[in-house]
Coordinates of N, CA and C in Angstrom, one line a residue:
X1 N -21.1 -7.1 -5.5 CA -21.7 -5.6 -4.8 C -22.2 -5.1 -6.5
X2 N -23.1 -4.2 -6.0 CA -23.9 -4.0 -7.2 C -23.2 -2.5 -7.5
X3 N -23.1 -2.1 -8.5 CA -22.5 -0.7 -9.2 C -23.5 0.8 -8.7
X4 N -25.0 0.5 -7.7 CA -25.6 1.5 -7.9 C -25.9 2.0 -6.4
X5 N -24.7 0.9 -5.7 CA -25.1 0.9 -4.0 C -24.6 2.5 -4.0
X6 N -23.7 3.0 -4.0 CA -23.8 4.7 -3.6 C -24.7 5.2 -4.4
X7 N -25.6 5.4 -5.6 CA -25.8 6.1 -6.5 C -26.7 7.8 -5.7
X8 N -26.6 8.2 -6.3 CA -26.7 9.4 -5.6 C -26.0 10.3 -4.4
X9 N -25.4 9.1 -4.2 CA -24.2 9.8 -3.0 C -23.4 10.6 -3.3
X10 N -22.7 11.3 -2.7 CA -21.4 12.6 -2.9 C -20.3 12.0 -2.0
X11 N -19.3 11.0 -2.6 CA -17.9 11.4 -1.1 C -16.7 12.3 -1.3
X12 N -16.4 13.6 -0.6 CA -15.7 13.8 -0.9 C -13.9 13.3 0.1
X13 N -13.0 12.8 -0.8 CA -11.8 12.3 0.1 C -10.8 12.5 0.4
X14 N -10.2 12.9 0.9 CA -8.7 13.7 1.4 C -7.4 13.1 1.1
X15 N -6.6 12.5 0.6 CA -5.6 11.4 0.4 C -5.9 11.0 -0.1
X16 N -6.7 11.1 -1.2 CA -6.9 10.5 -2.3 C -5.8 10.3 -3.7
X17 N -4.8 10.9 -3.6 CA -4.0 10.8 -4.5 C -3.3 9.5 -4.8
X18 N -3.3 8.8 -3.4 CA -2.7 7.4 -3.3 C -3.1 6.8 -2.3
X19 N -2.6 5.5 -2.5 CA -2.9 4.6 -0.7 C -3.7 4.4 -0.6
X20 N -4.3 4.1 0.9 CA -5.7 4.2 1.3 C -6.3 4.7 0.9
X21 N -6.4 6.4 0.9 CA -7.7 7.4 0.3 C -7.7 6.9 -1.1
X22 N -6.8 7.2 -1.9 CA -7.0 6.6 -3.7 C -8.0 5.2 -3.8
X23 N -7.3 4.0 -2.6 CA -8.2 3.2 -3.0 C -9.6 3.0 -2.7
X24 N -10.0 3.3 -1.8 CA -11.2 3.6 -1.3 C -12.3 5.0 -2.1
X25 N -11.9 5.9 -2.8 CA -12.1 6.9 -3.8 C -12.9 5.8 -4.8
X26 N -11.6 5.4 -5.4 CA -11.5 3.8 -6.7 C -13.1 3.2 -6.5
X27 N -13.2 3.1 -5.3 CA -14.2 1.3 -4.6 C -15.3 1.9 -4.5
X28 N -15.9 3.7 -4.1 CA -16.8 4.4 -3.3 C -17.4 4.8 -5.5
X29 N -16.9 4.9 -6.1 CA -17.0 5.1 -7.0 C -17.2 4.2 -8.4
X30 N -16.5 3.4 -7.9 CA -17.3 2.1 -9.0 C -19.0 1.2 -8.6
X31 N -19.3 2.1 -7.3 CA -20.0 1.4 -6.7 C -21.1 2.7 -6.6
X32 N -21.0 3.7 -7.7 CA -22.2 4.8 -8.0 C -22.0 5.8 -7.5
X33 N -20.8 6.3 -6.6 CA -20.8 7.3 -5.8 C -20.1 8.4 -6.7
X34 N -20.5 9.5 -6.4 CA -19.5 10.9 -7.2 C -18.5 11.4 -6.4
X35 N -17.8 11.1 -6.6 CA -16.2 11.5 -6.1 C -15.3 13.2 -6.3
X36 N -15.0 13.7 -5.2 CA -14.1 14.7 -4.8 C -12.9 14.1 -4.3
X37 N -11.8 14.3 -5.4 CA -10.7 13.7 -4.9 C -9.6 14.9 -4.0
X38 N -8.9 14.7 -3.0 CA -8.4 16.1 -3.1 C -6.7 14.9 -2.4
X39 N -6.1 16.2 -2.6 CA -4.6 15.8 -2.0 C -3.4 16.8 -2.4
X40 N -2.4 16.9 -2.4 CA -1.7 17.5 -2.0 C -1.0 17.7 -3.8
X41 N -1.0 16.3 -4.3 CA -0.1 16.6 -5.7 C -1.0 16.2 -7.0
X42 N -1.5 17.3 -7.9 CA -2.5 17.4 -8.6 C -2.2 16.5 -10.1
X43 N -1.5 15.8 -10.2 CA -0.7 15.5 -11.5 C -1.0 13.5 -11.1
X44 N -0.9 13.4 -9.2 CA -1.0 11.6 -9.1 C -3.0 12.1 -8.7
X45 N -3.6 13.0 -8.7 CA -5.4 13.1 -8.3 C -5.4 13.2 -10.0
X46 N -4.9 13.7 -10.1 CA -5.0 12.9 -12.1 C -5.6 12.1 -12.6
X47 N -4.0 11.5 -12.0 CA -4.0 9.4 -12.7 C -5.6 8.9 -11.4
X48 N -5.8 9.1 -10.5 CA -6.4 8.8 -10.1 C -8.3 9.2 -11.2
X49 N -8.4 10.0 -10.9 CA -9.5 10.6 -12.4 C -9.6 9.8 -13.2
X50 N -8.8 9.9 -13.5 CA -8.6 8.8 -15.0 C -8.7 7.4 -14.5
X51 N -8.3 7.0 -13.9 CA -9.1 5.5 -13.4 C -10.4 4.8 -13.2
X52 N -11.1 6.0 -12.6 CA -11.7 6.5 -11.8 C -12.8 6.6 -13.1
X53 N -12.7 7.3 -14.1 CA -13.8 7.5 -15.0 C -13.1 6.6 -16.2
X54 N -12.2 6.0 -16.2 CA -11.9 5.0 -17.0 C -12.3 3.0 -17.6
X55 N -12.2 3.5 -15.9 CA -12.0 1.8 -15.1 C -14.1 2.1 -14.6
X56 N -14.2 2.7 -14.5 CA -15.7 3.0 -14.0 C -17.0 3.7 -14.7
X57 N -16.1 3.6 -15.8 CA -16.7 4.8 -17.4 C -17.6 6.1 -16.1
X58 N -17.0 6.6 -15.6 CA -17.8 7.4 -15.5 C -17.4 8.9 -16.1
X59 N -18.2 10.3 -16.0 CA -18.0 11.0 -16.8 C -17.5 12.4 -15.3
X60 N -17.3 13.4 -16.4 CA -16.2 14.4 -16.0 C -17.3 15.0 -14.5
X61 N -18.5 14.3 -14.5 CA -19.1 15.3 -13.7 C -19.4 14.7 -12.2
X62 N -19.4 13.4 -12.5 CA -18.8 12.8 -11.5 C -17.8 12.8 -10.8
X63 N -16.6 12.8 -11.2 CA -15.2 12.9 -10.4 C -14.7 14.0 -10.3
X64 N -14.3 14.6 -9.1 CA -13.4 16.4 -9.6 C -12.1 16.3 -8.7
X65 N -11.3 16.7 -8.4 CA -9.9 17.1 -8.3 C -9.6 18.4 -7.2
X66 N -9.1 18.3 -6.2 CA -9.0 19.6 -5.2 C -8.2 19.7 -4.7
X67 N -6.7 20.0 -5.7 CA -5.1 19.8 -4.9 C -5.0 20.8 -3.7
X68 N -4.1 20.5 -2.7 CA -4.1 21.4 -1.8 C -3.6 20.5 -0.8
X69 N -3.0 21.0 0.4 CA -2.2 20.1 2.1 C -4.0 20.7 2.4
X70 N -3.8 19.6 3.3 CA -5.5 19.7 4.6 C -4.8 20.8 5.9
X71 N -3.2 20.4 6.0 CA -3.1 21.8 7.0 C -3.2 23.3 6.9
X72 N -3.5 23.7 5.3 CA -3.6 25.0 5.2 C -5.0 25.0 4.8
X73 N -5.2 26.4 5.9 CA -6.6 26.6 6.3 C -7.7 27.3 4.7
X74 N -6.9 27.5 4.2 CA -7.5 28.2 2.8 C -8.0 26.7 2.0
X75 N -7.4 25.7 1.8 CA -8.1 24.4 1.3 C -8.8 23.4 2.3
X76 N -8.9 23.9 3.7 CA -10.1 23.5 4.2 C -11.5 24.3 4.1
X77 N -11.3 24.7 3.6 CA -12.9 25.3 3.4 C -13.7 24.5 2.5
X78 N -13.0 23.4 1.7 CA -13.9 22.7 1.0 C -13.9 21.2 1.9
X79 N -15.2 21.8 2.0 CA -15.9 20.7 3.2 C -15.6 19.1 3.4
X80 N -15.2 18.2 3.9 CA -14.6 16.9 3.4 C -15.6 15.7 4.1
X81 N -15.9 14.5 3.8 CA -16.4 13.1 4.7 C -16.3 12.2 4.9
X82 N -14.6 11.8 4.6 CA -13.6 11.0 4.2 C -12.5 11.8 4.6
X83 N -11.5 11.6 5.2 CA -11.0 11.9 6.1 C -9.0 10.5 6.1
X84 N -9.2 11.0 4.7 CA -8.0 9.5 4.4 C -6.2 10.6 4.8
X85 N -6.5 11.2 4.3 CA -4.5 12.4 4.7 C -4.1 11.8 5.5
X86 N -3.2 11.8 5.8 CA -2.4 11.1 7.1 C -0.8 11.0 6.7
X87 N 0.2 11.1 7.7 CA 1.5 12.2 7.7 C 2.3 10.4 9.0
X88 N 3.2 10.2 8.8 CA 4.4 9.8 9.5 C 5.4 9.7 9.1
X89 N 6.4 10.0 9.9 CA 8.0 10.4 10.1 C 8.5 9.3 11.3
X90 N 9.6 9.3 10.4 CA 10.4 7.7 11.5 C 11.3 8.5 12.4
X91 N 11.3 9.7 12.2 CA 12.0 10.9 13.8 C 10.9 11.0 14.2
X92 N 10.2 11.0 15.4 CA 8.5 10.8 15.7 C 9.2 10.3 17.0
X93 N 10.0 9.5 17.1 CA 10.2 8.7 18.9 C 10.1 9.6 19.6
X94 N 10.2 9.6 20.9 CA 11.0 10.9 22.2 C 11.7 10.7 22.1
X95 N 13.2 10.5 21.5 CA 14.5 10.6 21.3 C 15.4 11.6 20.1
X96 N 14.0 11.9 19.1 CA 14.5 12.5 17.9 C 13.5 13.5 17.7
X97 N 12.0 13.4 18.0 CA 11.3 14.3 17.7 C 11.5 15.7 17.8
X98 N 11.6 16.6 16.5 CA 11.8 18.1 16.6 C 10.0 18.8 17.2
X99 N 9.5 19.7 17.5 CA 9.0 20.3 17.5 C 8.1 20.4 15.8
X100 N 9.0 21.1 15.2 CA 8.6 20.9 13.8 C 7.5 19.8 13.2
X101 N 8.1 18.4 13.5 CA 7.4 17.5 13.2 C 6.5 17.3 13.9
X102 N 6.7 17.3 15.4 CA 5.8 16.8 16.3 C 4.6 17.9 15.4
X103 N 4.6 19.4 15.1 CA 3.3 20.0 14.6 C 2.7 19.5 13.1
X104 N 3.8 18.9 12.6 CA 3.3 18.7 11.4 C 2.4 17.5 11.7
X105 N 3.0 16.4 12.4 CA 2.5 15.0 12.6 C 0.8 15.5 12.7
X106 N 0.5 16.4 14.3 CA -0.6 16.3 14.8 C -1.2 17.4 13.7
X107 N -0.9 18.1 13.1 CA -1.9 19.0 12.2 C -1.9 18.3 11.4
X108 N -1.5 17.4 10.5 CA -1.6 17.0 9.6 C -2.6 15.4 9.8
X109 N -2.9 15.1 10.7 CA -3.9 13.6 11.3 C -5.1 14.0 12.3
X110 N -4.9 15.2 12.8 CA -5.8 15.5 13.9 C -6.4 16.7 14.0
X111 N -5.5 17.7 13.6 CA -5.9 19.5 13.8 C -7.1 19.1 12.5
X112 N -5.8 18.6 11.5 CA -6.9 19.4 9.9 C -8.3 18.3 10.1
X113 N -8.3 17.4 10.7 CA -9.9 16.5 10.6 C -10.7 17.7 11.0
X114 N -10.4 17.5 12.2 CA -11.1 18.3 13.4 C -12.5 19.5 12.6
X115 N -10.9 20.5 12.2 CA -11.4 21.7 11.2 C -12.1 21.1 9.9
X116 N -12.2 20.8 9.2 CA -11.8 19.8 8.4 C -14.1 19.3 8.3
X117 N -14.2 18.5 9.7 CA -15.3 18.3 10.0 C -16.5 19.2 10.4
X118 N -15.7 20.3 11.5 CA -16.0 21.7 11.5 C -17.6 22.1 9.9
X119 N -16.1 22.2 9.4 CA -16.5 22.7 7.8 C -17.4 22.0 7.0
X120 N -17.9 20.9 7.0 CA -19.0 20.1 6.7 C -20.3 19.9 7.4
X121 N -20.0 19.8 9.1 CA -21.0 20.1 9.5 C -22.7 20.1 9.3
X122 N -22.6 21.8 8.4 CA -24.1 22.0 7.5 C -24.1 20.8 6.6
X123 N -23.6 20.6 5.7 CA -23.8 19.4 5.0 C -24.2 18.2 5.1
X124 N -23.3 17.4 6.3 CA -23.5 16.7 6.9 C -24.6 16.5 7.7
X125 N -25.6 17.6 8.2 CA -26.6 17.0 9.3 C -27.8 17.3 7.8
X126 N -27.5 18.5 7.0 CA -28.2 18.5 6.1 C -29.0 17.1 4.9
X127 N -27.6 16.8 4.7 CA -27.6 15.2 3.8 C -28.2 13.8 4.7
X128 N -27.7 13.8 6.1 CA -27.5 12.8 7.1 C -26.6 12.1 6.9
X129 N -25.6 12.6 6.0 CA -24.3 12.3 5.9 C -23.8 10.9 6.7
X130 N -22.3 10.6 6.6 CA -21.0 10.2 7.3 C -20.0 10.7 7.5
X131 N -19.2 10.4 8.4 CA -17.9 10.7 8.8 C -16.9 9.7 8.5
X132 N -16.1 9.0 8.1 CA -15.2 8.3 7.9 C -14.0 8.6 8.2
X133 N -12.8 8.4 9.5 CA -11.7 8.5 9.6 C -10.7 7.3 9.3
X134 N -9.8 7.6 9.0 CA -8.4 6.5 9.1 C -7.4 6.5 9.9
X135 N -7.5 5.7 10.9 CA -6.7 5.8 11.7 C -5.7 5.3 12.0
X136 N -5.1 3.9 12.7 CA -3.8 2.9 12.6 C -4.3 2.2 14.1
X137 N -3.7 1.1 13.9 CA -3.3 -0.1 14.6 C -2.6 1.0 15.7
X138 N -1.9 1.3 15.0 CA -1.0 2.3 16.4 C -1.5 3.1 17.2
X139 N -3.0 3.1 17.5 CA -3.5 4.2 18.1 C -3.9 3.4 19.2
X140 N -4.3 2.5 19.5 CA -4.2 1.4 20.8 C -2.8 0.4 20.8
X141 N -1.5 0.0 20.5 CA -0.8 -0.3 20.3 C 0.5 0.9 20.6
X142 N 1.3 0.7 21.7 CA 2.6 1.8 21.1 C 3.6 1.4 20.5
X143 N 3.8 2.5 19.6 CA 4.9 2.2 18.8 C 6.1 2.9 19.2
X144 N 6.7 1.5 18.7 CA 8.7 1.8 19.7 C 9.0 3.6 19.3
X145 N 9.1 3.4 17.5 CA 10.0 5.1 17.1 C 9.0 5.5 16.6
X146 N 7.3 5.3 17.0 CA 6.3 6.1 16.6 C 5.9 7.2 17.6
X147 N 5.9 7.6 18.1 CA 5.1 8.2 19.5 C 4.0 9.5 19.3
X148 N 4.8 10.2 18.6 CA 3.9 11.3 18.5 C 2.7 10.4 16.7
X149 N 3.5 9.9 15.9 CA 2.6 9.3 14.9 C 0.9 8.2 15.7
X150 N 1.8 8.0 16.9 CA 0.8 7.0 17.5 C -0.1 7.5 18.1
X151 N 0.4 9.6 19.1 CA -0.6 9.5 20.1 C -1.7 10.4 19.2
X152 N -0.9 10.9 17.8 CA -2.0 11.4 16.6 C -3.2 10.0 16.5
X153 N -2.7 9.4 16.4 CA -4.3 8.2 15.7 C -5.0 8.4 17.1
X154 N -4.2 8.0 18.4 CA -5.0 7.2 19.6 C -6.1 9.0 19.6
X155 N -5.5 9.8 19.4 CA -6.5 11.6 19.4 C -7.4 11.4 18.6
X156 N -7.8 10.9 17.3 CA -8.3 10.9 16.4 C -9.4 9.9 16.4
X157 N -8.8 9.1 16.9 CA -10.0 7.4 17.3 C -10.5 8.2 18.7
X158 N -10.2 8.8 19.5 CA -11.5 9.4 21.1 C -11.9 10.6 20.0
X159 N -11.5 11.7 19.1 CA -12.3 12.4 18.2 C -13.7 12.0 17.6
X160 N -12.5 10.9 17.3 CA -14.0 10.1 16.6 C -14.6 9.6 16.8
X161 N -14.9 8.8 18.2 CA -15.9 9.0 19.2 C -16.5 10.4 20.0
X162 N -16.4 11.5 19.9 CA -16.8 12.9 20.3 C -17.6 12.8 19.4
X163 N -17.6 12.6 18.0 CA -18.1 13.2 16.6 C -19.3 12.7 16.9
X164 N -19.5 11.2 17.6 CA -20.4 10.4 17.0 C -20.8 10.7 18.0
X165 N -20.9 10.9 19.0 CA -22.1 11.6 20.4 C -22.8 12.5 19.9
X166 N -21.3 13.7 19.1 CA -22.3 15.1 19.0 C -23.2 15.0 18.0
X167 N -23.3 14.0 17.4 CA -23.5 13.9 16.0 C -25.0 13.3 15.8
X168 N -24.7 12.1 17.0 CA -26.1 11.1 16.6 C -27.2 11.8 16.8
X169 N -27.3 13.0 17.5 CA -28.8 12.9 17.9 C -28.8 13.7 15.4
X170 N -28.7 13.6 15.2 CA -28.3 14.6 14.0 C -28.5 13.5 12.8
X171 N -28.4 12.1 13.3 CA -28.3 11.3 12.1 C -27.5 11.3 11.2
X172 N -26.2 11.6 11.7 CA -24.9 12.0 11.2 C -23.9 10.7 12.0
X173 N -23.1 9.7 11.5 CA -22.4 9.0 12.1 C -20.7 9.2 12.1
X174 N -20.5 8.6 13.1 CA -18.8 9.1 12.7 C -18.0 7.3 12.8
X175 N -17.1 6.8 12.6 CA -16.7 5.6 12.4 C -15.0 6.2 12.0
X176 N -14.3 5.2 12.3 CA -12.9 5.3 11.6 C -12.6 3.7 11.1
X177 N -11.6 3.6 10.2 CA -10.9 2.2 10.4 C -9.8 2.5 10.3
X178 N -9.2 1.1 11.2 CA -7.7 0.9 11.4 C -6.7 0.3 11.1
X179 N -6.1 0.3 10.5 CA -5.3 -0.8 9.8 C -3.4 -1.1 10.2
X180 N -2.9 -2.1 10.0 CA -1.7 -1.6 10.5 C -0.8 -1.4 8.6
X181 N -0.3 -2.0 9.2 CA 1.2 -2.2 7.4 C 0.0 -2.4 6.6
X182 N 0.3 -1.8 5.8 CA -0.1 -1.4 4.4 C 0.9 -1.4 3.2
X183 N 1.0 -1.4 1.9 CA 1.6 -1.1 1.4 C 1.4 1.0 0.6
X184 N 1.5 1.9 1.5 CA 0.8 3.3 0.7 C 2.6 3.7 0.8
X185 N 2.5 5.2 0.0 CA 3.4 5.7 0.0 C 3.8 6.5 1.4
X186 N 3.7 6.4 2.7 CA 4.3 6.2 3.7 C 5.2 5.9 3.8
X187 N 5.1 3.9 4.1 CA 6.5 3.6 4.0 C 7.7 3.8 3.2
X188 N 8.2 4.5 1.8 CA 9.0 5.0 1.7 C 9.9 5.4 2.5
X189 N 9.1 6.3 3.5 CA 10.3 6.8 5.2 C 11.2 5.6 5.4
X190 N 10.8 4.5 5.4 CA 10.6 3.7 6.6 C 11.9 2.4 6.0
X191 N 13.2 2.4 6.1 CA 13.7 3.4 5.7 C 13.9 4.1 5.1
X192 N 14.8 5.5 4.5 CA 14.8 6.3 3.5 C 15.1 5.8 2.0
X193 N 15.0 6.4 1.1 CA 16.1 6.6 -0.5 C 15.0 4.9 -0.6
X194 N 14.4 4.2 -0.3 CA 13.5 3.2 -1.1 C 12.7 3.5 -1.3
X195 N 12.4 3.0 -2.6 CA 10.7 2.9 -3.9 C 9.8 2.2 -3.2
X196 N 8.5 2.4 -3.0 CA 7.0 1.8 -2.2 C 7.1 0.8 -2.5
X197 N 7.9 -0.2 -4.1 CA 7.5 -1.6 -4.3 C 8.4 -1.9 -3.1
X198 N 10.0 -1.2 -3.2 CA 11.2 -2.0 -2.1 C 11.1 -1.9 -0.8
X199 N 10.2 -0.9 -0.3 CA 9.5 -0.3 1.4 C 8.5 -1.0 1.0
X200 N 7.8 -2.0 0.5 CA 6.1 -2.4 0.7 C 7.0 -4.5 1.1
X201 N 8.1 -4.7 0.2 CA 8.6 -5.7 0.2 C 9.8 -6.3 1.8
X202 N 9.8 -4.9 2.7 CA 10.7 -4.5 3.3 C 10.5 -5.1 4.4
X203 N 9.1 -4.1 4.1 CA 7.9 -3.9 5.3 C 7.0 -5.3 5.7
X204 N 6.6 -5.8 4.4 CA 6.0 -7.1 4.4 C 7.0 -8.1 5.3
X205 N 8.1 -8.5 5.2 CA 8.8 -9.1 5.2 C 9.2 -9.6 6.6
X206 N 9.3 -8.3 6.8 CA 9.9 -7.7 8.6 C 8.4 -7.6 8.7
X207 N 7.5 -7.4 8.7 CA 5.9 -7.1 9.6 C 4.3 -8.6 9.5
X208 N 5.0 -8.9 8.7 CA 3.7 -9.8 7.8 C 3.6 -10.8 8.9
X209 N 4.7 -11.4 9.0 CA 4.6 -12.9 10.2 C 4.0 -12.8 11.9
X210 N 3.9 -11.4 12.1 CA 2.9 -10.5 13.0 C 2.2 -10.4 13.0
X211 N 1.4 -10.8 11.7 CA 0.3 -10.8 12.1 C -0.5 -12.1 12.3
X212 N -1.4 -12.6 13.4 CA -1.9 -14.0 13.2 C -2.3 -14.0 12.5
X213 N -3.4 -13.1 11.8 CA -4.7 -13.8 10.6 C -3.5 -14.1 9.1
X214 N -3.2 -15.3 9.3 CA -2.7 -15.2 7.8 C -1.0 -15.0 7.4
X215 N 0.1 -14.7 8.4 CA 1.0 -14.3 8.8 C 1.8 -13.3 7.6
X216 N 0.7 -11.9 7.2 CA 1.2 -11.4 5.9 C 0.4 -9.8 6.0
X217 N 0.8 -8.5 5.5 CA 0.2 -7.5 5.6 C -1.6 -7.8 5.1
X218 N -2.5 -6.8 5.3 CA -3.5 -6.1 4.9 C -3.4 -5.3 3.0
X219 N -4.6 -5.8 2.7 CA -4.1 -5.3 1.0 C -4.9 -4.2 1.3
X220 N -4.1 -3.1 -0.1 CA -5.0 -1.7 0.2 C -6.8 -1.8 -0.5
X221 N -7.0 -3.1 -0.8 CA -8.2 -3.7 -1.1 C -9.0 -4.4 0.0
X222 N -8.4 -4.6 1.2 CA -9.2 -4.8 2.8 C -9.4 -4.0 3.4
X223 N -8.7 -2.8 2.8 CA -8.7 -2.1 4.1 C -10.3 -1.0 3.7
X224 N -10.0 -0.8 1.7 CA -11.0 0.1 0.9 C -12.7 -0.9 1.7
X225 N -12.5 -2.2 1.3 CA -14.0 -2.7 1.4 C -14.7 -2.8 3.1
X226 N -13.7 -2.5 4.0 CA -14.1 -2.2 5.6 C -14.0 -0.2 5.6
X227 N -13.2 -0.1 5.2 CA -14.2 1.5 5.2 C -15.2 2.3 4.5
X228 N -15.4 0.8 3.4 CA -16.6 1.6 2.3 C -17.8 0.5 3.0
X229 N -18.2 -0.2 3.2 CA -19.0 -1.0 4.5 C -19.3 0.3 5.3
X230 N -18.9 0.5 6.2 CA -18.5 2.2 7.6 C -19.9 2.9 6.7
X231 N -19.4 3.7 5.5 CA -20.1 4.4 4.6 C -21.1 4.1 4.2
X232 N -21.6 2.8 4.3 CA -22.8 2.2 4.1 C -24.2 2.3 4.5
X233 N -24.8 1.8 4.0 CA -26.4 1.7 4.8 C -26.8 0.7 5.2
X234 N -25.2 -0.5 5.0 CA -25.0 -2.0 5.9 C -24.7 -1.4 7.1
X235 N -24.2 -0.3 7.6 CA -23.4 0.2 9.0 C -24.3 1.0 9.4
X236 N -26.0 1.4 8.9 CA -26.7 2.4 9.0 C -26.7 2.7 10.9
X237 N -26.8 1.4 11.6 CA -26.5 1.6 13.1 C -25.6 1.9 14.1
X238 N -24.6 1.6 12.7 CA -23.0 1.8 13.5 C -22.5 3.2 14.0
X239 N -21.6 4.1 14.9 CA -21.5 4.6 15.5 C -20.7 4.9 16.1
X240 N -19.3 5.8 16.3 CA -18.2 6.0 17.2 C -17.4 4.4 17.2
X241 N -17.4 3.6 16.2 CA -16.4 3.0 15.9 C -15.1 3.1 15.5
X242 N -14.4 2.4 16.3 CA -12.9 2.4 15.2 C -12.4 1.0 14.8
X243 N -12.8 0.7 13.7 CA -12.6 -1.3 13.5 C -11.2 -1.0 12.7
X244 N -10.3 -2.1 14.1 CA -9.2 -2.6 13.7 C -8.9 -3.8 12.2
X245 N -8.5 -3.4 11.4 CA -8.2 -4.1 10.1 C -7.0 -4.7 10.3
X246 N -6.7 -5.5 11.3 CA -5.6 -5.5 11.3 C -4.7 -6.6 11.6
X247 N -5.9 -8.1 11.1 CA -5.6 -9.4 11.2 C -4.7 -9.8 12.3
X248 N -5.3 -9.6 13.7 CA -4.8 -9.7 14.8 C -3.6 -9.0 15.1
X249 N -2.9 -8.0 14.7 CA -1.9 -7.1 14.6 C -1.9 -6.7 16.5
X250 N -2.3 -6.0 16.9 CA -3.2 -5.4 18.0 C -2.6 -6.3 19.5
X251 N -2.8 -7.8 19.0 CA -2.5 -8.7 20.2 C -1.1 -9.0 20.6
X252 N -0.2 -8.4 19.6 CA 1.2 -8.5 19.8 C 1.5 -7.3 20.1
X253 N 3.0 -8.2 21.2 CA 3.6 -7.4 21.4 C 4.7 -6.3 20.4
X254 N 5.1 -5.2 20.4 CA 6.0 -4.7 19.1 C 7.1 -4.6 19.3

């Protein structure tokens, strides 16, 4: 893949301080895009920015950081086009979820995406850009202890289709990438008190064999490749799609 694939393009990525968002941002930058990184942790954002500038040899003008929470109305005033910010909570099942947790998950995973996209519409229409959301395999397969998270992602899938229908006549594409288990900071809550490496190893051991393709979980690189494809010119006639990157995991019962 050439480093000029996204030359002259600007990508704004939420949830860019770690995990899938970071992987997407770094890959876009490595292929020529100017990237704005948005996340809650300024120190981690600066770490990603340093990685982009060091590994990709980009200058300051091609990578900026915006720290804040996407559930904050004031932070949302900056438009975005790649929505990777997301949250999951282990206590979001029907018998454990509080109203506060319900609101937090819905606000982060669904409401913020809607209003961020709304703010970005003038820019998207002018540039004939595209929107990518990061959903989940849970949007199509019920989660035993993740009802609220699963519902938020199912809503995100349908929002993706609705936005694609609305924006198609303006030559703006909207798609989502739907991974299964990936080693991101979200895993540190399952169970609590584990480091990311420990949580990833535990989840990989438990969930990896449930993936028909290779009997393993996806890597961040594999999810990022799918996401970058969907925002590239190679996907110029693809819109309203929810692309599962799950090794066939959704075929099996939980």
